[in-house]
Amino acid sequence: MAYLRLSHDDRRAQLLELGKRHFLARPYESISMDEVAEEARVSKGLLYHYFPTKREFYMACLRSAIDELLAVTQPVADAAPDVTLRGAIDGYLRYVEEHATAYQAVLRGSIGSDPEVSAIADGFREAIYRRIAAALPEPPGPLLGLAIKGWIGFVEAVSLAWAPTRHPPRAVLVDLLAGELAHVLQASGGAPLTPPS
Amino acid sequence: MAYLRLSHDDRRAQLLELGKRHFLARPYESISMDEVAEEARVSKGLLYHYFPTKREFYMACLRSAIDELLAVTQPVADAAPDVTLRGAIDGYLRYVEEHATAYQAVLRGSIGSDPEVSAIADGFREAIYRRIAAALPEPPGPLLGLAIKGWIGFVEAVSLAWAPTRHPPRAVLVDLLAGELAHVLQASGGAPLTPPS
């Protein structure tokens, strides 16, 4: 077996990429650490050095996918709120388009109502919630808070249903999702999003 | 152990009620069939006669909870669409209010991304989808179809976030959720809901 010399971080990144290709596209039970090690051309011992158990490897892959989703929906500095929102939604849907199976795995979990898997997805929802709340002129009250969480659920349900066919095209969905947030904010007594100060 | 003589259906219903009290309120792993049998004052053999495995018992409890949710959201015959919609949402939120833990268990699953658990929750979503679609003057196209699924996700996310505190009161949420469906239909090119013909 030919070892490629990589730094610790590069090796970890390589293994994560490979792990995501497997874990986020196939049932958890069907994946063997042996197979992943072989494909990465590393020893099984080295794979376990980075990820001590299959479960930890899986969780690291989920977290990495969530980090990607957070990165592609990152607000653009100094942009108008509407531009930021539409850019974030577009980035999100682009991710769904390119990684449909991964997206479904992250949101639905693939080793179940495992509390740790749910916590990863909930952490993502909370991060999105905080970004929206931060763009409001004042902290959301109870009703507005629920409405924002509802909108996040709206986006997920639309995206999950859209992922298999990706029809209608992304731009149509960006309009729908951005329009809904504006309406939800207005209907629950919130002010429109404000430009970053 | 004193056996109470019950008909087959009554016995099954009794065991399901008891099962729901346990399975929908506590972690799956923490529940023993022995304990349920004892509480129901039946032999373990009789419990297994109705539900051959703990898993089958659990699934039957989930399905029973979904049937209840479908029943309390049943459209009222001959009512105006708005009255039907608000009545259904009110019934749904009332169920969430009274069975908060059960609701969360059904929607999130408590033995995981078990495909069978997901299928039960998805079956419920599809039933609600079909009811809404049936109340439209024509079958929804792709965008409208996604928007309706999005609204169902909106309702779930709002309800899950609302369940722990039940604040603000139900009536406020009925307004929010009914208003969102009207807006979603309009924004994605759908006609308003029509009275049952």
PDB file of N, CA and C in Angstrom, chain A residues 108-114 118 122 125 142-143 146-155 157-158 161-162 167-168 172-173 176 179-180 183-184 187-188, chain B residues 108-114 118 122 125 142-143 146-155 157-158 161-162 167-168 172-173 176 179-180 183-184 187-188:
ATOM      1  N   ARG A 108     -32.205  14.408   8.101  1.00  0.00           N
ATOM      2  CA  ARG A 108     -33.031  13.308   8.601  1.00  0.00           C
ATOM      3  C   ARG A 108     -32.241  12.394   9.519  1.00  0.00           C
ATOM      4  N   GLY A 109     -30.947  12.542   9.491  1.00  0.00           N
ATOM      5  CA  GLY A 109     -30.107  11.638  10.265  1.00  0.00           C
ATOM      6  C   GLY A 109     -30.093  10.308   9.558  1.00  0.00           C
ATOM      7  N   SER A 110     -29.033   9.538   9.690  1.00  0.00           N
ATOM      8  CA  SER A 110     -29.161   8.231   9.081  1.00  0.00           C
ATOM      9  C   SER A 110     -28.817   7.144  10.079  1.00  0.00           C
ATOM     10  N   ILE A 111     -28.440   7.525  11.299  1.00  0.00           N
ATOM     11  CA  ILE A 111     -28.513   6.526  12.343  1.00  0.00           C
ATOM     12  C   ILE A 111     -29.506   6.986  13.402  1.00  0.00           C
ATOM     13  N   GLY A 112     -30.529   7.608  12.922  1.00  0.00           N
ATOM     14  CA  GLY A 112     -31.736   7.726  13.678  1.00  0.00           C
ATOM     15  C   GLY A 112     -31.908   8.892  14.577  1.00  0.00           C
ATOM     16  N   SER A 113     -32.903   8.775  15.398  1.00  0.00           N
ATOM     17  CA  SER A 113     -33.193   9.817  16.330  1.00  0.00           C
ATOM     18  C   SER A 113     -32.147   9.760  17.405  1.00  0.00           C
ATOM     19  N   ASP A 114     -30.960   9.364  16.945  1.00  0.00           N
ATOM     20  CA  ASP A 114     -29.801   9.474  17.796  1.00  0.00           C
ATOM     21  C   ASP A 114     -29.745  10.915  18.308  1.00  0.00           C
ATOM     22  N   SER A 118     -29.472  14.499  16.086  1.00  0.00           N
ATOM     23  CA  SER A 118     -30.467  15.575  16.175  1.00  0.00           C
ATOM     24  C   SER A 118     -29.816  16.859  16.652  1.00  0.00           C
ATOM     25  N   ASP A 122     -30.011  20.415  14.936  1.00  0.00           N
ATOM     26  CA  ASP A 122     -30.574  21.526  15.704  1.00  0.00           C
ATOM     27  C   ASP A 122     -29.577  22.674  15.850  1.00  0.00           C
ATOM     28  N   ARG A 125     -29.867  24.716  12.794  1.00  0.00           N
ATOM     29  CA  ARG A 125     -31.084  25.541  12.803  1.00  0.00           C
ATOM     30  C   ARG A 125     -30.915  26.742  13.729  1.00  0.00           C
ATOM     31  N   PRO A 142     -41.785  36.170  21.659  1.00  0.00           N
ATOM     32  CA  PRO A 142     -42.150  34.748  21.501  1.00  0.00           C
ATOM     33  C   PRO A 142     -42.799  34.410  20.151  1.00  0.00           C
ATOM     34  N   LEU A 143     -43.767  35.199  19.707  1.00  0.00           N
ATOM     35  CA  LEU A 143     -44.459  34.870  18.460  1.00  0.00           C
ATOM     36  C   LEU A 143     -43.520  34.975  17.262  1.00  0.00           C
ATOM     37  N   LEU A 146     -41.125  32.069  17.179  1.00  0.00           N
ATOM     38  CA  LEU A 146     -41.732  30.850  16.621  1.00  0.00           C
ATOM     39  C   LEU A 146     -41.857  30.955  15.108  1.00  0.00           C
ATOM     40  N   ALA A 147     -42.244  32.138  14.636  1.00  0.00           N
ATOM     41  CA  ALA A 147     -42.451  32.313  13.196  1.00  0.00           C
ATOM     42  C   ALA A 147     -41.136  32.120  12.430  1.00  0.00           C
ATOM     43  N   ILE A 148     -40.044  32.617  12.998  1.00  0.00           N
ATOM     44  CA  ILE A 148     -38.737  32.443  12.332  1.00  0.00           C
ATOM     45  C   ILE A 148     -38.369  30.955  12.305  1.00  0.00           C
ATOM     46  N   LYS A 149     -38.589  30.262  13.420  1.00  0.00           N
ATOM     47  CA  LYS A 149     -38.322  28.816  13.444  1.00  0.00           C
ATOM     48  C   LYS A 149     -39.209  28.091  12.434  1.00  0.00           C
ATOM     49  N   GLY A 150     -40.446  28.561  12.334  1.00  0.00           N
ATOM     50  CA  GLY A 150     -41.355  27.983  11.343  1.00  0.00           C
ATOM     51  C   GLY A 150     -40.813  28.160   9.934  1.00  0.00           C
ATOM     52  N   TRP A 151     -40.290  29.338   9.666  1.00  0.00           N
ATOM     53  CA  TRP A 151     -39.744  29.588   8.324  1.00  0.00           C
ATOM     54  C   TRP A 151     -38.562  28.663   8.044  1.00  0.00           C
ATOM     55  N   ILE A 152     -37.729  28.417   9.034  1.00  0.00           N
ATOM     56  CA  ILE A 152     -36.596  27.496   8.842  1.00  0.00           C
ATOM     57  C   ILE A 152     -37.138  26.094   8.509  1.00  0.00           C
ATOM     58  N   GLY A 153     -38.217  25.692   9.182  1.00  0.00           N
ATOM     59  CA  GLY A 153     -38.868  24.418   8.867  1.00  0.00           C
ATOM     60  C   GLY A 153     -39.464  24.422   7.462  1.00  0.00           C
ATOM     61  N   PHE A 154     -39.976  25.565   7.057  1.00  0.00           N
ATOM     62  CA  PHE A 154     -40.515  25.728   5.700  1.00  0.00           C
ATOM     63  C   PHE A 154     -39.410  25.488   4.668  1.00  0.00           C
ATOM     64  N   VAL A 155     -38.275  26.131   4.885  1.00  0.00           N
ATOM     65  CA  VAL A 155     -37.147  25.985   3.949  1.00  0.00           C
ATOM     66  C   VAL A 155     -36.698  24.521   3.874  1.00  0.00           C
ATOM     67  N   ALA A 157     -38.442  21.759   4.569  1.00  0.00           N
ATOM     68  CA  ALA A 157     -39.444  20.890   3.944  1.00  0.00           C
ATOM     69  C   ALA A 157     -39.465  21.106   2.427  1.00  0.00           C
ATOM     70  N   VAL A 158     -39.374  22.372   2.005  1.00  0.00           N
ATOM     71  CA  VAL A 158     -39.330  22.654   0.565  1.00  0.00           C
ATOM     72  C   VAL A 158     -38.076  22.015  -0.048  1.00  0.00           C
ATOM     73  N   ALA A 161     -38.243  18.212  -0.355  1.00  0.00           N
ATOM     74  CA  ALA A 161     -39.161  17.782  -1.415  1.00  0.00           C
ATOM     75  C   ALA A 161     -38.595  18.109  -2.795  1.00  0.00           C
ATOM     76  N   TRP A 162     -37.776  19.143  -2.858  1.00  0.00           N
ATOM     77  CA  TRP A 162     -37.220  19.611  -4.129  1.00  0.00           C
ATOM     78  C   TRP A 162     -35.984  18.792  -4.524  1.00  0.00           C
ATOM     79  N   HIS A 167     -36.693  20.632  -9.479  1.00  0.00           N
ATOM     80  CA  HIS A 167     -37.606  21.323 -10.368  1.00  0.00           C
ATOM     81  C   HIS A 167     -38.740  21.900  -9.518  1.00  0.00           C
ATOM     82  N   PRO A 168     -39.192  23.152  -9.694  1.00  0.00           N
ATOM     83  CA  PRO A 168     -38.711  24.170 -10.628  1.00  0.00           C
ATOM     84  C   PRO A 168     -37.288  24.654 -10.294  1.00  0.00           C
ATOM     85  N   VAL A 172     -36.549  30.221  -8.883  1.00  0.00           N
ATOM     86  CA  VAL A 172     -37.970  30.298  -8.533  1.00  0.00           C
ATOM     87  C   VAL A 172     -38.147  30.044  -7.035  1.00  0.00           C
ATOM     88  N   LEU A 173     -37.376  29.106  -6.517  1.00  0.00           N
ATOM     89  CA  LEU A 173     -37.451  28.803  -5.092  1.00  0.00           C
ATOM     90  C   LEU A 173     -36.884  29.931  -4.240  1.00  0.00           C
ATOM     91  N   LEU A 176     -39.632  32.329  -3.772  1.00  0.00           N
ATOM     92  CA  LEU A 176     -40.650  31.818  -2.844  1.00  0.00           C
ATOM     93  C   LEU A 176     -40.166  31.915  -1.395  1.00  0.00           C
ATOM     94  N   GLY A 179     -39.570  35.550  -0.162  1.00  0.00           N
ATOM     95  CA  GLY A 179     -40.880  36.195  -0.001  1.00  0.00           C
ATOM     96  C   GLY A 179     -41.584  35.718   1.257  1.00  0.00           C
ATOM     97  N   GLU A 180     -41.469  34.426   1.540  1.00  0.00           N
ATOM     98  CA  GLU A 180     -42.115  33.893   2.740  1.00  0.00           C
ATOM     99  C   GLU A 180     -41.502  34.482   4.000  1.00  0.00           C
ATOM    100  N   HIS A 183     -42.870  37.846   4.542  1.00  0.00           N
ATOM    101  CA  HIS A 183     -44.257  37.795   4.976  1.00  0.00           C
ATOM    102  C   HIS A 183     -44.386  37.325   6.427  1.00  0.00           C
ATOM    103  N   VAL A 184     -43.607  36.318   6.781  1.00  0.00           N
ATOM    104  CA  VAL A 184     -43.651  35.777   8.143  1.00  0.00           C
ATOM    105  C   VAL A 184     -43.247  36.852   9.165  1.00  0.00           C
ATOM    106  N   ALA A 187     -46.133  39.327   9.347  1.00  0.00           N
ATOM    107  CA  ALA A 187     -47.361  38.776   9.947  1.00  0.00           C
ATOM    108  C   ALA A 187     -47.229  38.552  11.446  1.00  0.00           C
ATOM    109  N   SER A 188     -45.998  38.441  11.936  1.00  0.00           N
ATOM    110  CA  SER A 188     -45.864  38.172  13.367  1.00  0.00           C
ATOM    111  C   SER A 188     -45.275  39.373  14.101  1.00  0.00           C
TER     112      SER A 188
ATOM    113  N   ARG B 108     -40.133  13.296  15.575  1.00  0.00           N
ATOM    114  CA  ARG B 108     -38.683  13.160  15.566  1.00  0.00           C
ATOM    115  C   ARG B 108     -38.272  11.707  15.584  1.00  0.00           C
ATOM    116  N   GLY B 109     -39.246  10.832  15.897  1.00  0.00           N
ATOM    117  CA  GLY B 109     -38.912   9.416  16.032  1.00  0.00           C
ATOM    118  C   GLY B 109     -38.149   9.244  17.323  1.00  0.00           C
ATOM    119  N   SER B 110     -38.245   8.085  17.939  1.00  0.00           N
ATOM    120  CA  SER B 110     -37.378   7.953  19.094  1.00  0.00           C
ATOM    121  C   SER B 110     -36.558   6.690  19.006  1.00  0.00           C
ATOM    122  N   ILE B 111     -36.722   5.919  17.936  1.00  0.00           N
ATOM    123  CA  ILE B 111     -35.657   4.973  17.620  1.00  0.00           C
ATOM    124  C   ILE B 111     -35.082   5.290  16.242  1.00  0.00           C
ATOM    125  N   GLY B 112     -34.972   6.571  16.024  1.00  0.00           N
ATOM    126  CA  GLY B 112     -34.085   7.047  15.010  1.00  0.00           C
ATOM    127  C   GLY B 112     -34.583   7.182  13.616  1.00  0.00           C
ATOM    128  N   SER B 113     -33.621   7.418  12.793  1.00  0.00           N
ATOM    129  CA  SER B 113     -33.914   7.542  11.389  1.00  0.00           C
ATOM    130  C   SER B 113     -34.242   6.168  10.888  1.00  0.00           C
ATOM    131  N   ASP B 114     -34.835   5.394  11.741  1.00  0.00           N
ATOM    132  CA  ASP B 114     -35.418   4.143  11.354  1.00  0.00           C
ATOM    133  C   ASP B 114     -36.360   4.420  10.177  1.00  0.00           C
ATOM    134  N   SER B 118     -39.709   6.965  10.012  1.00  0.00           N
ATOM    135  CA  SER B 118     -39.819   8.089   9.078  1.00  0.00           C
ATOM    136  C   SER B 118     -41.028   7.911   8.183  1.00  0.00           C
ATOM    137  N   ASP B 122     -43.947  10.481   7.521  1.00  0.00           N
ATOM    138  CA  ASP B 122     -44.165  10.936   6.145  1.00  0.00           C
ATOM    139  C   ASP B 122     -45.581  10.635   5.674  1.00  0.00           C
ATOM    140  N   ARG B 125     -47.727  13.377   6.879  1.00  0.00           N
ATOM    141  CA  ARG B 125     -47.535  14.589   6.068  1.00  0.00           C
ATOM    142  C   ARG B 125     -48.258  14.466   4.730  1.00  0.00           C
ATOM    143  N   PRO B 142     -45.913  21.939  -9.726  1.00  0.00           N
ATOM    144  CA  PRO B 142     -44.705  21.677  -8.923  1.00  0.00           C
ATOM    145  C   PRO B 142     -44.417  22.746  -7.867  1.00  0.00           C
ATOM    146  N   LEU B 143     -44.503  24.034  -8.229  1.00  0.00           N
ATOM    147  CA  LEU B 143     -44.160  25.070  -7.253  1.00  0.00           C
ATOM    148  C   LEU B 143     -45.172  25.095  -6.109  1.00  0.00           C
ATOM    149  N   LEU B 146     -44.628  22.193  -3.775  1.00  0.00           N
ATOM    150  CA  LEU B 146     -43.519  22.428  -2.837  1.00  0.00           C
ATOM    151  C   LEU B 146     -43.942  23.389  -1.735  1.00  0.00           C
ATOM    152  N   ALA B 147     -44.691  24.422  -2.126  1.00  0.00           N
ATOM    153  CA  ALA B 147     -45.081  25.439  -1.148  1.00  0.00           C
ATOM    154  C   ALA B 147     -45.998  24.833  -0.076  1.00  0.00           C
ATOM    155  N   ILE B 148     -46.886  23.937  -0.488  1.00  0.00           N
ATOM    156  CA  ILE B 148     -47.768  23.299   0.496  1.00  0.00           C
ATOM    157  C   ILE B 148     -46.946  22.413   1.436  1.00  0.00           C
ATOM    158  N   LYS B 149     -46.001  21.660   0.862  1.00  0.00           N
ATOM    159  CA  LYS B 149     -45.122  20.847   1.726  1.00  0.00           C
ATOM    160  C   LYS B 149     -44.317  21.738   2.665  1.00  0.00           C
ATOM    161  N   GLY B 150     -43.898  22.884   2.147  1.00  0.00           N
ATOM    162  CA  GLY B 150     -43.180  23.844   2.985  1.00  0.00           C
ATOM    163  C   GLY B 150     -44.050  24.303   4.150  1.00  0.00           C
ATOM    164  N   TRP B 151     -45.297  24.568   3.862  1.00  0.00           N
ATOM    165  CA  TRP B 151     -46.196  25.023   4.930  1.00  0.00           C
ATOM    166  C   TRP B 151     -46.354  23.936   5.996  1.00  0.00           C
ATOM    167  N   ILE B 152     -46.439  22.690   5.576  1.00  0.00           N
ATOM    168  CA  ILE B 152     -46.551  21.600   6.557  1.00  0.00           C
ATOM    169  C   ILE B 152     -45.288  21.573   7.441  1.00  0.00           C
ATOM    170  N   GLY B 153     -44.129  21.801   6.828  1.00  0.00           N
ATOM    171  CA  GLY B 153     -42.884  21.902   7.606  1.00  0.00           C
ATOM    172  C   GLY B 153     -42.904  23.102   8.539  1.00  0.00           C
ATOM    173  N   PHE B 154     -43.511  24.179   8.088  1.00  0.00           N
ATOM    174  CA  PHE B 154     -43.657  25.389   8.904  1.00  0.00           C
ATOM    175  C   PHE B 154     -44.465  25.060  10.162  1.00  0.00           C
ATOM    176  N   VAL B 155     -45.606  24.396   9.956  1.00  0.00           N
ATOM    177  CA  VAL B 155     -46.475  24.034  11.083  1.00  0.00           C
ATOM    178  C   VAL B 155     -45.726  23.138  12.077  1.00  0.00           C
ATOM    179  N   ALA B 157     -42.449  22.837  12.570  1.00  0.00           N
ATOM    180  CA  ALA B 157     -41.361  23.536  13.265  1.00  0.00           C
ATOM    181  C   ALA B 157     -41.927  24.475  14.323  1.00  0.00           C
ATOM    182  N   VAL B 158     -43.001  25.177  13.987  1.00  0.00           N
ATOM    183  CA  VAL B 158     -43.626  26.065  14.968  1.00  0.00           C
ATOM    184  C   VAL B 158     -44.139  25.238  16.156  1.00  0.00           C
ATOM    185  N   ALA B 161     -41.387  23.912  18.440  1.00  0.00           N
ATOM    186  CA  ALA B 161     -40.788  24.971  19.264  1.00  0.00           C
ATOM    187  C   ALA B 161     -41.777  25.461  20.320  1.00  0.00           C
ATOM    188  N   TRP B 162     -43.046  25.343  20.017  1.00  0.00           N
ATOM    189  CA  TRP B 162     -44.089  25.831  20.923  1.00  0.00           C
ATOM    190  C   TRP B 162     -44.404  24.827  22.029  1.00  0.00           C
ATOM    191  N   HIS B 167     -46.655  28.850  24.705  1.00  0.00           N
ATOM    192  CA  HIS B 167     -46.807  30.296  24.765  1.00  0.00           C
ATOM    193  C   HIS B 167     -46.265  30.885  23.469  1.00  0.00           C
ATOM    194  N   PRO B 168     -46.937  31.834  22.801  1.00  0.00           N
ATOM    195  CA  PRO B 168     -48.239  32.435  23.124  1.00  0.00           C
ATOM    196  C   PRO B 168     -49.392  31.434  22.987  1.00  0.00           C
ATOM    197  N   VAL B 172     -53.469  32.472  19.023  1.00  0.00           N
ATOM    198  CA  VAL B 172     -52.521  33.339  18.300  1.00  0.00           C
ATOM    199  C   VAL B 172     -51.813  32.527  17.207  1.00  0.00           C
ATOM    200  N   LEU B 173     -51.491  31.296  17.537  1.00  0.00           N
ATOM    201  CA  LEU B 173     -50.824  30.431  16.561  1.00  0.00           C
ATOM    202  C   LEU B 173     -51.756  30.031  15.426  1.00  0.00           C
ATOM    203  N   LEU B 176     -51.589  32.763  12.990  1.00  0.00           N
ATOM    204  CA  LEU B 176     -50.319  32.769  12.255  1.00  0.00           C
ATOM    205  C   LEU B 176     -50.299  31.664  11.194  1.00  0.00           C
ATOM    206  N   GLY B 179     -52.948  32.103   8.387  1.00  0.00           N
ATOM    207  CA  GLY B 179     -52.530  33.229   7.542  1.00  0.00           C
ATOM    208  C   GLY B 179     -51.386  32.843   6.624  1.00  0.00           C
ATOM    209  N   GLU B 180     -50.449  32.038   7.149  1.00  0.00           N
ATOM    210  CA  GLU B 180     -49.309  31.613   6.318  1.00  0.00           C
ATOM    211  C   GLU B 180     -49.768  30.740   5.163  1.00  0.00           C
ATOM    212  N   HIS B 183     -51.180  32.847   2.519  1.00  0.00           N
ATOM    213  CA  HIS B 183     -50.139  33.583   1.812  1.00  0.00           C
ATOM    214  C   HIS B 183     -49.320  32.681   0.895  1.00  0.00           C
ATOM    215  N   VAL B 184     -49.003  31.500   1.375  1.00  0.00           N
ATOM    216  CA  VAL B 184     -48.195  30.560   0.595  1.00  0.00           C
ATOM    217  C   VAL B 184     -48.929  30.164  -0.695  1.00  0.00           C
ATOM    218  N   ALA B 187     -48.825  33.194  -2.994  1.00  0.00           N
ATOM    219  CA  ALA B 187     -47.484  33.508  -3.493  1.00  0.00           C
ATOM    220  C   ALA B 187     -46.999  32.484  -4.518  1.00  0.00           C
ATOM    221  N   SER B 188     -47.549  31.282  -4.502  1.00  0.00           N
ATOM    222  CA  SER B 188     -47.049  30.288  -5.445  1.00  0.00           C
ATOM    223  C   SER B 188     -48.084  29.970  -6.521  1.00  0.00           C
TER     224      SER B 188
END
